PDB file of C-alpha atoms (C1' of nucleotides) in Angstrom:
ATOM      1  CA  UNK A  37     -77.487 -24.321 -67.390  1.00 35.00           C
ATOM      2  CA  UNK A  38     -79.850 -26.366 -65.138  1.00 38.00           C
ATOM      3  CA  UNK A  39     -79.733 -25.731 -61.754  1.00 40.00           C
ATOM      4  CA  UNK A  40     -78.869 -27.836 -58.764  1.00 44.00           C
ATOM      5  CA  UNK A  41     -80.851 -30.547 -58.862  1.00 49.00           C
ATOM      6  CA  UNK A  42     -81.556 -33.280 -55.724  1.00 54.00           C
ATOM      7  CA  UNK A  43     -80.234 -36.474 -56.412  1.00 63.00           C
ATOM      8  CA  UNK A  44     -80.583 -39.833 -55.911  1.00 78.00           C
ATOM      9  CA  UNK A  45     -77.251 -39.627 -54.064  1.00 89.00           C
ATOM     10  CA  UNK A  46     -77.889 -41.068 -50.549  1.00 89.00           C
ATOM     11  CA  UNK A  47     -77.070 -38.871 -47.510  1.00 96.00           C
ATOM     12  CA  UNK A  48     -77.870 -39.741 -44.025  1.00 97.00           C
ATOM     13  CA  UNK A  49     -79.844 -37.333 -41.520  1.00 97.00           C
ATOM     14  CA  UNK A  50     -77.878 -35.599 -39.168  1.00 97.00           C
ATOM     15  CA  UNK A  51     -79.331 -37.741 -36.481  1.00 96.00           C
ATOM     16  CA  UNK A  52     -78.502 -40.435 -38.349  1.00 97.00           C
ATOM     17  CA  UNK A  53     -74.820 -39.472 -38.489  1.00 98.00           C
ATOM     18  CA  UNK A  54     -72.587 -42.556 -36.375  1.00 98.00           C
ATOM     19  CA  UNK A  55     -69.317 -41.159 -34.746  1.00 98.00           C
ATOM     20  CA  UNK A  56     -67.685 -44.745 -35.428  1.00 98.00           C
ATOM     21  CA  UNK A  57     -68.331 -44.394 -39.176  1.00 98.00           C
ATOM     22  CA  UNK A  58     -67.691 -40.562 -39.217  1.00 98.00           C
ATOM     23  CA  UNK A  59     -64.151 -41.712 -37.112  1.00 98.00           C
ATOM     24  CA  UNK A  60     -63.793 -44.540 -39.785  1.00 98.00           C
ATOM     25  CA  UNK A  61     -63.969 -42.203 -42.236  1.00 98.00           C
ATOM     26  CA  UNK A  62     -61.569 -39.555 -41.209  1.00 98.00           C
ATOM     27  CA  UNK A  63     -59.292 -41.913 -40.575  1.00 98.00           C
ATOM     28  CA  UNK A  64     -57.797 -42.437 -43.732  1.00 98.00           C
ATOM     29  CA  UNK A  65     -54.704 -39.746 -45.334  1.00 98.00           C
ATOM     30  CA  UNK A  66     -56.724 -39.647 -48.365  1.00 98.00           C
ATOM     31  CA  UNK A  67     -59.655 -38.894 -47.195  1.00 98.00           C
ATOM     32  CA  UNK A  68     -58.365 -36.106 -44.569  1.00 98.00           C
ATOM     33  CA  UNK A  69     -56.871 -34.341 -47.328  1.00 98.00           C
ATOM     34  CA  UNK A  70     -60.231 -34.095 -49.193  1.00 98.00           C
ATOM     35  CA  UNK A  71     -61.880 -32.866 -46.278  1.00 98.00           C
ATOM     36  CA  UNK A  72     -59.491 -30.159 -45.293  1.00 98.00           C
ATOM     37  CA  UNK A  73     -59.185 -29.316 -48.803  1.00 97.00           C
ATOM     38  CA  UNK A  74     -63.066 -28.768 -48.897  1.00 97.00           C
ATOM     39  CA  UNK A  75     -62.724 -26.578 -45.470  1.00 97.00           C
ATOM     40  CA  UNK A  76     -60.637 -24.436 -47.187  1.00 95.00           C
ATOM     41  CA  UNK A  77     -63.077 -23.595 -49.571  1.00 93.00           C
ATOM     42  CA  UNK A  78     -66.274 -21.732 -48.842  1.00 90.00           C
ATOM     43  CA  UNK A  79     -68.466 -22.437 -52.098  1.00 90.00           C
ATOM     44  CA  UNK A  80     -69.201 -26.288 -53.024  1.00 90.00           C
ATOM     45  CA  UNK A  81     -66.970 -27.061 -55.654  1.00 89.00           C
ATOM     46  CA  UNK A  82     -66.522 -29.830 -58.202  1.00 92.00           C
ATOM     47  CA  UNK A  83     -64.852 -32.805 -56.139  1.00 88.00           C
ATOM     48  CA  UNK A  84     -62.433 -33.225 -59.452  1.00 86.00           C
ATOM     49  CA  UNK A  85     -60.833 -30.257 -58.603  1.00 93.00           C
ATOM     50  CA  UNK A  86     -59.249 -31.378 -55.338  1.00 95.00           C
ATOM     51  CA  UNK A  87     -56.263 -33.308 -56.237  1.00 92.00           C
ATOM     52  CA  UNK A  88     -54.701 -36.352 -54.251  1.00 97.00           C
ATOM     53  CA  UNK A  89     -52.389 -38.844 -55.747  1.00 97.00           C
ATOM     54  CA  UNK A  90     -54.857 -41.779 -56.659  1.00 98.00           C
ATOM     55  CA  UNK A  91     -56.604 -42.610 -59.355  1.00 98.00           C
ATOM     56  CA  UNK A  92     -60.142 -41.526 -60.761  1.00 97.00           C
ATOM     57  CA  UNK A  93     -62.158 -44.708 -59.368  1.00 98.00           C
ATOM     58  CA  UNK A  94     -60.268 -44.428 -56.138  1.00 98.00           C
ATOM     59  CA  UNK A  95     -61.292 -40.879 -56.007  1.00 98.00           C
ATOM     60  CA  UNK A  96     -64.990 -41.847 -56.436  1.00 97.00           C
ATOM     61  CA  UNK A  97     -64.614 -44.141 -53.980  1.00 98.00           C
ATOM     62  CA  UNK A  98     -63.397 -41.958 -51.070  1.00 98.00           C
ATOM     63  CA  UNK A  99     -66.164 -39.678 -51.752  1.00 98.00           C
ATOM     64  CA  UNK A 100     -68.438 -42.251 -51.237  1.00 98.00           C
ATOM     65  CA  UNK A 101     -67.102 -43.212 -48.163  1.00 98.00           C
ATOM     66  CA  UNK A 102     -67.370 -39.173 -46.932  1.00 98.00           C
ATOM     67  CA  UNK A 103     -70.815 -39.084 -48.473  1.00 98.00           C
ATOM     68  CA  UNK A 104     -71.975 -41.840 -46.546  1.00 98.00           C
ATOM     69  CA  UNK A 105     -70.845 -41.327 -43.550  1.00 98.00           C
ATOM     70  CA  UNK A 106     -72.203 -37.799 -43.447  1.00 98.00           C
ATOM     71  CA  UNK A 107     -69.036 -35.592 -43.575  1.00 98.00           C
ATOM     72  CA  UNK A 108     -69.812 -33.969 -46.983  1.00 98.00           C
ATOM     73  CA  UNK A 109     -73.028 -33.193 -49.189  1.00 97.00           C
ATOM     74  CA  UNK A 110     -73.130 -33.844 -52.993  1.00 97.00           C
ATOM     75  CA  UNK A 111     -75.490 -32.386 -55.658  1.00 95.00           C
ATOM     76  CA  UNK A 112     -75.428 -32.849 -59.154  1.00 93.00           C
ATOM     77  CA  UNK A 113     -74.908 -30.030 -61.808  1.00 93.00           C
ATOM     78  CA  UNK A 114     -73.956 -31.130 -65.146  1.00 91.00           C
ATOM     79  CA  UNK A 115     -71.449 -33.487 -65.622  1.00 93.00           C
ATOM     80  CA  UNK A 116     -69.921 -32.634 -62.448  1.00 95.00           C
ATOM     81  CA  UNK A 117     -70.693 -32.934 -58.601  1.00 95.00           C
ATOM     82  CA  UNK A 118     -70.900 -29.653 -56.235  1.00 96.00           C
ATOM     83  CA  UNK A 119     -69.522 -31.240 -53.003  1.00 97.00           C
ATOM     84  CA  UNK A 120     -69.451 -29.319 -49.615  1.00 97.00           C
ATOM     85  CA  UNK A 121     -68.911 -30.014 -45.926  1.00 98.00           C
ATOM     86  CA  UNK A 122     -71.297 -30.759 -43.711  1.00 98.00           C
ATOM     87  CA  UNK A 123     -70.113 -28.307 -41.462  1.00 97.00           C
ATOM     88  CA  UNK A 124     -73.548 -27.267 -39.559  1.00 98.00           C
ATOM     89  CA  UNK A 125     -74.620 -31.008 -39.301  1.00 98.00           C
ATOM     90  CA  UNK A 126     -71.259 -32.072 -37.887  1.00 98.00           C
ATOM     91  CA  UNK A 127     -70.933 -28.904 -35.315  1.00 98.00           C
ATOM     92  CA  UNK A 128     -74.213 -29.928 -34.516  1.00 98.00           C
ATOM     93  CA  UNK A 129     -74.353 -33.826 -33.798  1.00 98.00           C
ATOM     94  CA  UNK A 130     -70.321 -34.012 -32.752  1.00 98.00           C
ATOM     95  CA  UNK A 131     -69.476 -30.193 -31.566  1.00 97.00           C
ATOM     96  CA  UNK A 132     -65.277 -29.394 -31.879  1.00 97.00           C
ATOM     97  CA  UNK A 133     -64.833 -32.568 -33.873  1.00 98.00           C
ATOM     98  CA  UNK A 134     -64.335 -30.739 -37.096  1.00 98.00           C
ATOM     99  CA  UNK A 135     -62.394 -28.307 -35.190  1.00 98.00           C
ATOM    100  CA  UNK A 136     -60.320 -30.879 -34.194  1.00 97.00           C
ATOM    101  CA  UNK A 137     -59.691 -32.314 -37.611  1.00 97.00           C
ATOM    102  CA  UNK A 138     -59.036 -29.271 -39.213  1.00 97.00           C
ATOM    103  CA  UNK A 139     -56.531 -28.142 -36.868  1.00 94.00           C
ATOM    104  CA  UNK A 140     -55.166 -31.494 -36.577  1.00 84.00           C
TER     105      UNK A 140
ATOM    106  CA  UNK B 163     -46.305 -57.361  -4.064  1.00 36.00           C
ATOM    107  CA  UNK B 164     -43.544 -55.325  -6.851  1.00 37.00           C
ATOM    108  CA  UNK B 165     -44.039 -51.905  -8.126  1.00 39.00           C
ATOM    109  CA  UNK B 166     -45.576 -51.466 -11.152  1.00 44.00           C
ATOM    110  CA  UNK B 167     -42.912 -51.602 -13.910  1.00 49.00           C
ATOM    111  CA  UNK B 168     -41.994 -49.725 -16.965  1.00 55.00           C
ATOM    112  CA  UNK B 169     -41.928 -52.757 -19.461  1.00 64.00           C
ATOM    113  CA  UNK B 170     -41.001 -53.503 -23.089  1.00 79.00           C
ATOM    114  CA  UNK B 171     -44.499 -52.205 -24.098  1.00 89.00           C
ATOM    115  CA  UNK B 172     -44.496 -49.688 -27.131  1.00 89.00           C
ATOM    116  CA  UNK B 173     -45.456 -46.490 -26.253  1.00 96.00           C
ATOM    117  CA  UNK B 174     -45.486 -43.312 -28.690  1.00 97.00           C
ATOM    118  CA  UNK B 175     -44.854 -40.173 -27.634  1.00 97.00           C
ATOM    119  CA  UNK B 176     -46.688 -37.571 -27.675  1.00 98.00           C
ATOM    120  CA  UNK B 177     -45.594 -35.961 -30.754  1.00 96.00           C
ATOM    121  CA  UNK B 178     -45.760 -39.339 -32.180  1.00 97.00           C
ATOM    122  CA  UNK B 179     -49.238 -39.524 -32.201  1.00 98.00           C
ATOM    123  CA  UNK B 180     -50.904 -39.476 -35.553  1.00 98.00           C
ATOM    124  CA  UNK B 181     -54.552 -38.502 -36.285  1.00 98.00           C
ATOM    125  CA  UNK B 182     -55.453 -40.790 -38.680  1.00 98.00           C
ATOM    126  CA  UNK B 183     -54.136 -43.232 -36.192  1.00 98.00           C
ATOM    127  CA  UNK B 184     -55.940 -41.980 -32.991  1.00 98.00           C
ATOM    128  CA  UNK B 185     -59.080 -41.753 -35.826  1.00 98.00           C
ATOM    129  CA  UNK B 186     -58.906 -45.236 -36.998  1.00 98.00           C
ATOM    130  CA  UNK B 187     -58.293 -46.809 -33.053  1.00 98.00           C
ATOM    131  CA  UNK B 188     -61.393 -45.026 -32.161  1.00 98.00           C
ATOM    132  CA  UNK B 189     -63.161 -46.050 -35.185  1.00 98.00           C
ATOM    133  CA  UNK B 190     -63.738 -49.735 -33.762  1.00 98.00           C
ATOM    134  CA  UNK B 191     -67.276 -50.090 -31.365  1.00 98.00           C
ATOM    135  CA  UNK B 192     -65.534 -52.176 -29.091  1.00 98.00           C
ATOM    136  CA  UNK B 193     -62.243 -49.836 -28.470  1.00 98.00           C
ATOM    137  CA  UNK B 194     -64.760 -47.201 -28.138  1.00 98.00           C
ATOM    138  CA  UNK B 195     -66.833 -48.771 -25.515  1.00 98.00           C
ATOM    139  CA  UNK B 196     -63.095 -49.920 -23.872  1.00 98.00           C
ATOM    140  CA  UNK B 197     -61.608 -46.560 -24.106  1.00 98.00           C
ATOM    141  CA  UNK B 198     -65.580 -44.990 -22.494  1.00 98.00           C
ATOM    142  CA  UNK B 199     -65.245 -47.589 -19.576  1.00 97.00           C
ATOM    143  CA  UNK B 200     -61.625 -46.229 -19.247  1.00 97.00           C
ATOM    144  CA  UNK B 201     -62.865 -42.647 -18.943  1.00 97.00           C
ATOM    145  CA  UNK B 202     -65.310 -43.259 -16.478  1.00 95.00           C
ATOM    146  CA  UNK B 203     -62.243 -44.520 -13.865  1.00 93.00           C
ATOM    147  CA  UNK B 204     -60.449 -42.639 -12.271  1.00 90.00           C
ATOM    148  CA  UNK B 205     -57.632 -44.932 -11.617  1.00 90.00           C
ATOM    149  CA  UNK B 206     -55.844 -47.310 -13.642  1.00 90.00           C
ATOM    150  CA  UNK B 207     -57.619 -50.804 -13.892  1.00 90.00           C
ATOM    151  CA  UNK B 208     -57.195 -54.072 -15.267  1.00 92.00           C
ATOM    152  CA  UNK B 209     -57.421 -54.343 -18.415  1.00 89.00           C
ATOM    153  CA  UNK B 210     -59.209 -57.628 -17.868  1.00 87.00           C
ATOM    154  CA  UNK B 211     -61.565 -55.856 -15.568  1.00 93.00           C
ATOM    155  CA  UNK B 212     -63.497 -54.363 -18.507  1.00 95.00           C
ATOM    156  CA  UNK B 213     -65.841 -56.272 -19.991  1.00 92.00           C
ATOM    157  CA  UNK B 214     -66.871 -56.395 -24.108  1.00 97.00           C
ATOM    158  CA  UNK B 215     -68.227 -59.038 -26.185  1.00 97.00           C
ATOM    159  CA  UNK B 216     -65.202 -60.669 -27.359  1.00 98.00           C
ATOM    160  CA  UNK B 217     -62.877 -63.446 -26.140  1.00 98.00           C
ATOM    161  CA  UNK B 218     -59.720 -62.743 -24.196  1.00 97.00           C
ATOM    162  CA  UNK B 219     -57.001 -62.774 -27.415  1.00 98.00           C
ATOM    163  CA  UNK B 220     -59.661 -60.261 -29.263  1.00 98.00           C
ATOM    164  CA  UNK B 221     -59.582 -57.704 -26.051  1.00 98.00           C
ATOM    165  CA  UNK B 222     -55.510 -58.102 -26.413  1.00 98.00           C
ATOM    166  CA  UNK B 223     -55.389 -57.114 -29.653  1.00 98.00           C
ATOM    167  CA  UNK B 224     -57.961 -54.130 -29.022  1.00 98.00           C
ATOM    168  CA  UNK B 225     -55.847 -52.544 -26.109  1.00 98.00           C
ATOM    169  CA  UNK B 226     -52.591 -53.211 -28.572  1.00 98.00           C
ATOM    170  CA  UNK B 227     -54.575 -51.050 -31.273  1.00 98.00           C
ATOM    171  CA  UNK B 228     -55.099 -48.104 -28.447  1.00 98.00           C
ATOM    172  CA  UNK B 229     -51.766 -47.980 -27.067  1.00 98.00           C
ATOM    173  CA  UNK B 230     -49.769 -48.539 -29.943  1.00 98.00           C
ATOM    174  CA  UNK B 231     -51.792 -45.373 -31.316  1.00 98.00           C
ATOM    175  CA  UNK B 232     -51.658 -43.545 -28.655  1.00 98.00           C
ATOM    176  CA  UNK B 233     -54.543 -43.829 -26.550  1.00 98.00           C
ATOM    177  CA  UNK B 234     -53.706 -45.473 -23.572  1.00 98.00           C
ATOM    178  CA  UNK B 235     -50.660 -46.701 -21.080  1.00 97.00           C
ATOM    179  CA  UNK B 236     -49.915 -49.571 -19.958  1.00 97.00           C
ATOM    180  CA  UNK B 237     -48.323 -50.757 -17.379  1.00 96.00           C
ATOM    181  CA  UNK B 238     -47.523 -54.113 -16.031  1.00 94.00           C
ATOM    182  CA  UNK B 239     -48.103 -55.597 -12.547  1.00 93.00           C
ATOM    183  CA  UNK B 240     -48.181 -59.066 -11.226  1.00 92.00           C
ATOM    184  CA  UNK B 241     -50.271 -60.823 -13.679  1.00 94.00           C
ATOM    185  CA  UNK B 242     -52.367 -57.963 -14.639  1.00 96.00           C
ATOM    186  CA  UNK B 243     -51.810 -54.857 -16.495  1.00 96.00           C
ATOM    187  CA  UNK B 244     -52.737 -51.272 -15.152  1.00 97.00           C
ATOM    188  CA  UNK B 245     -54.361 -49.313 -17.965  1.00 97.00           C
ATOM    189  CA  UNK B 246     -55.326 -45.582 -17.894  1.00 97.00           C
ATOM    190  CA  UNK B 247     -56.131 -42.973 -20.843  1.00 98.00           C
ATOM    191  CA  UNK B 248     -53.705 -40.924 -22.016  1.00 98.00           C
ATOM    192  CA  UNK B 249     -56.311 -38.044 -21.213  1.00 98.00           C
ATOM    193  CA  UNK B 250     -53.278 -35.008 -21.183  1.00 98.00           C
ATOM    194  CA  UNK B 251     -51.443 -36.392 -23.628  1.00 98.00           C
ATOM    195  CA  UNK B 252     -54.606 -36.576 -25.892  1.00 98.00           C
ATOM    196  CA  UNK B 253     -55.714 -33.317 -24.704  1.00 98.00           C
ATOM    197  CA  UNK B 254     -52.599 -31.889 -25.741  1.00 98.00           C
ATOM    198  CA  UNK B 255     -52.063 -33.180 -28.596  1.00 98.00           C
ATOM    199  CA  UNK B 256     -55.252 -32.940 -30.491  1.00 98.00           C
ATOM    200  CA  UNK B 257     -57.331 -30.559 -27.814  1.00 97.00           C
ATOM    201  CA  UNK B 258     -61.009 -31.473 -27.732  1.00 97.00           C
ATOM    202  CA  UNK B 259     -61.614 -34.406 -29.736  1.00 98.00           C
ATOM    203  CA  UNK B 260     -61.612 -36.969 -26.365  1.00 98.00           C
ATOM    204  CA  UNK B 261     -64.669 -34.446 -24.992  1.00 98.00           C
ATOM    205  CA  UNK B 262     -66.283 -34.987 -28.320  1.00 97.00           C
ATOM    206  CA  UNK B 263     -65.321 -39.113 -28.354  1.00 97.00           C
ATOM    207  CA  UNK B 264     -66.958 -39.406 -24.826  1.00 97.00           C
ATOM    208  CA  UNK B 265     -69.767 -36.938 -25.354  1.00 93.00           C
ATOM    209  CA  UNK B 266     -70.488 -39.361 -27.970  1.00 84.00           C
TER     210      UNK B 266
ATOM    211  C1'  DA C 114     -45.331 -78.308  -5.570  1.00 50.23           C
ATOM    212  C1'  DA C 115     -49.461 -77.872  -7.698  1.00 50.23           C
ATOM    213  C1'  DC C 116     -52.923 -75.084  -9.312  1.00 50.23           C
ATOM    214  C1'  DA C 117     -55.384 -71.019 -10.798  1.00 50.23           C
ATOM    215  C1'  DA C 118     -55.637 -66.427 -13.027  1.00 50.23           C
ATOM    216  C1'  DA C 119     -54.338 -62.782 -16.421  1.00 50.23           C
ATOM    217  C1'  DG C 120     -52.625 -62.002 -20.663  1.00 50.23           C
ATOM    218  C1'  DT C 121     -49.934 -63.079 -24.919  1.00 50.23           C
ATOM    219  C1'  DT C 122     -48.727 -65.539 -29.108  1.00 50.23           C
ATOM    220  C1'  DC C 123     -49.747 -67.982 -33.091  1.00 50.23           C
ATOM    221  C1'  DG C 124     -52.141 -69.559 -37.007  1.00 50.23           C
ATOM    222  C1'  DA C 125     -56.340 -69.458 -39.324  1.00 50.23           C
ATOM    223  C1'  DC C 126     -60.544 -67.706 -41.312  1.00 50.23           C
ATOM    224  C1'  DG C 127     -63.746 -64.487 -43.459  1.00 50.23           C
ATOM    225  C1'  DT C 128     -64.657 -59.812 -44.367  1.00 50.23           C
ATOM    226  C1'  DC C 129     -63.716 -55.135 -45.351  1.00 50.23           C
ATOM    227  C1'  DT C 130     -60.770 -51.659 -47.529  1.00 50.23           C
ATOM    228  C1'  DC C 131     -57.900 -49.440 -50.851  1.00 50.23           C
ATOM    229  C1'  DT C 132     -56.287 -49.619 -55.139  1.00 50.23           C
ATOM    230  C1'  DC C 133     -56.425 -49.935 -60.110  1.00 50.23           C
ATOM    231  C1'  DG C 134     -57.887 -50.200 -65.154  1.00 50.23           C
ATOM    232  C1'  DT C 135     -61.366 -50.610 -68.394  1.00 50.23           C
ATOM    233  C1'  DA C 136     -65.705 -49.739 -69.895  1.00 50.23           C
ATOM    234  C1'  DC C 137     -69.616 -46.938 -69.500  1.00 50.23           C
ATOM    235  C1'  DT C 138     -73.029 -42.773 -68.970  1.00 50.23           C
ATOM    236  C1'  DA C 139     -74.308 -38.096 -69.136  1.00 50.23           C
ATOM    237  C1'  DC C 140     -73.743 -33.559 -70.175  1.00 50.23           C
ATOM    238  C1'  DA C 141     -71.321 -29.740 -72.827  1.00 50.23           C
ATOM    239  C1'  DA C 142     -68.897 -27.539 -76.506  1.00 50.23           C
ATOM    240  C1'  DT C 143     -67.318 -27.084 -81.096  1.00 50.23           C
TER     241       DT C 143
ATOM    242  C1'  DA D 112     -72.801 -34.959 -84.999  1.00 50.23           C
ATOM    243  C1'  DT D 113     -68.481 -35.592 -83.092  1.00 50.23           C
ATOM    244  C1'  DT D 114     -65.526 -34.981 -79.581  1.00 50.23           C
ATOM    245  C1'  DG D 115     -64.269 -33.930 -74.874  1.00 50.23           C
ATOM    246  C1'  DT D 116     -64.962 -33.822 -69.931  1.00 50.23           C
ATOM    247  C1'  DA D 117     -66.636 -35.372 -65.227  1.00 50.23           C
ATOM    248  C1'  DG D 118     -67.703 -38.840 -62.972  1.00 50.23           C
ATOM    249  C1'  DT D 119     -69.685 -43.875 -62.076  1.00 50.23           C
ATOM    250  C1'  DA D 120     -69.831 -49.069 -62.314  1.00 50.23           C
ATOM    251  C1'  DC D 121     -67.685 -53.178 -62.246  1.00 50.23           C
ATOM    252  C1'  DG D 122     -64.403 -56.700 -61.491  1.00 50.23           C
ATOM    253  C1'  DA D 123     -60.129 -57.916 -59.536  1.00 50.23           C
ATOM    254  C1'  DG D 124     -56.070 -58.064 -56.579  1.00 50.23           C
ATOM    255  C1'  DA D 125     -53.434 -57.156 -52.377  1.00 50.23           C
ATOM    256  C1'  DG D 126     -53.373 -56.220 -47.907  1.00 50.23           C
ATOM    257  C1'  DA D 127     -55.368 -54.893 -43.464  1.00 50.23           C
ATOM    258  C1'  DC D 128     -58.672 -55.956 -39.927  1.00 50.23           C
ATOM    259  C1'  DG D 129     -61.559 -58.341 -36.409  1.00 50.23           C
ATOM    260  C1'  DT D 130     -62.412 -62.613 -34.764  1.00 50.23           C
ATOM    261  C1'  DC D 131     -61.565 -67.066 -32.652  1.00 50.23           C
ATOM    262  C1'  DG D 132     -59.429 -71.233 -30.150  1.00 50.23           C
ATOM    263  C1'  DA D 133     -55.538 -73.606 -28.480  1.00 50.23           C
ATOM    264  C1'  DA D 134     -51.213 -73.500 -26.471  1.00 50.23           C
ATOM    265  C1'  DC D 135     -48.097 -70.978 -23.703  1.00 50.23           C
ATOM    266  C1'  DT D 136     -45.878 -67.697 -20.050  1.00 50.23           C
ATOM    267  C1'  DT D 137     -45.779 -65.431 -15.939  1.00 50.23           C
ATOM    268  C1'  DT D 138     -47.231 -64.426 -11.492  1.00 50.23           C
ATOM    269  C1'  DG D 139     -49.791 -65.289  -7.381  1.00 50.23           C
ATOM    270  C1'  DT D 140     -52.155 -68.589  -4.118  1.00 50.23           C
ATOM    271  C1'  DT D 141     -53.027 -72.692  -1.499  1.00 50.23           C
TER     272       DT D 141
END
DNA sequence: AACAAAGTTCGACGTCTCTCGTACTACAAT
DNA sequence: ATTGTAGTACGAGAGACGTCGAACTTTGTT
């Protein structure tokens, strides 16, 4: 039972963050699912267990896309992947956005 | 000197408007600078009128993008077409993301 | 009538995006 | 040790996207 550990897993700053790529990557059905799924939560939890109708790869790829654009942090724990939303960093760089998105 | 004309020009309505599509057209730099320069007017322009670093059939298909997803209206006079932001319908629609898109 | 100005249409091109399956790695459990 | 589970890497295909130039349409001006 290791804990948490910080991985190589590349995450921009918060002043870093780009509102074309964090538009870009809202933008996409998939995607918006997996982030309103994640709102719903209020622990990380394993990105597996959100379910949207593509495949495995596909799925990986998405969270890329979210990961790299800012809108969710990933840590490694085991063979799976806590992922949260960025919620603090977003409310901070792009204030109602999120609010926005989640109403939506 | 006609009146500005309603014209053949696809509009959605305001319960039309999708997020992923009002997302996605503002994911672009140059409809984002477009639909900025649109903000900062108070009255409907020429589309022509605001300049970005692409050629004239690029811009067309950039203000097709917006308006077909909702952003903006167009209208057409002479040889020139009015173009404002579809700031209430936006506001109403998905309240508070525009402030955050021109906060910026 | 002739010309200029504002946009559109069309075809083309290269790039990015979404999708998948297969193969692979890493950790966990039996 | 073997098997299972969670996720990644890679290569490939289809389609969408942003870009351009050239030709065209429509309207306004001289």
């Amino acid at each position: 039972m290791a804990t948490a550990t910080v991985s190589g897993l590349h995450h921009p700053e918060v002043d870093e963050l780009r509102l074309e790529g964090v538009l870009h990557a809202l933008s996409d059905p998939i995607r918006l699912t997996m982030v309103r799924a994640l709102a719903a939560r209020v622990e990380p939890c394993a990105c597996g267990s959100i379910d949207v109708p593509v495949s495995k790869s596909t799925r990986t790829h998405h969270w890329r896309v979210l990961r790299e654009n800012g809108l969710i942090r990933q840590v490694e724990r085991g063979t799976t992947k806590l992922t949260e939303l960025r919620r603090d960093d977003l409310d901070a760089r792009f204030p109602g956005l999120l609010d926005v998105v989640l109403r939506g």
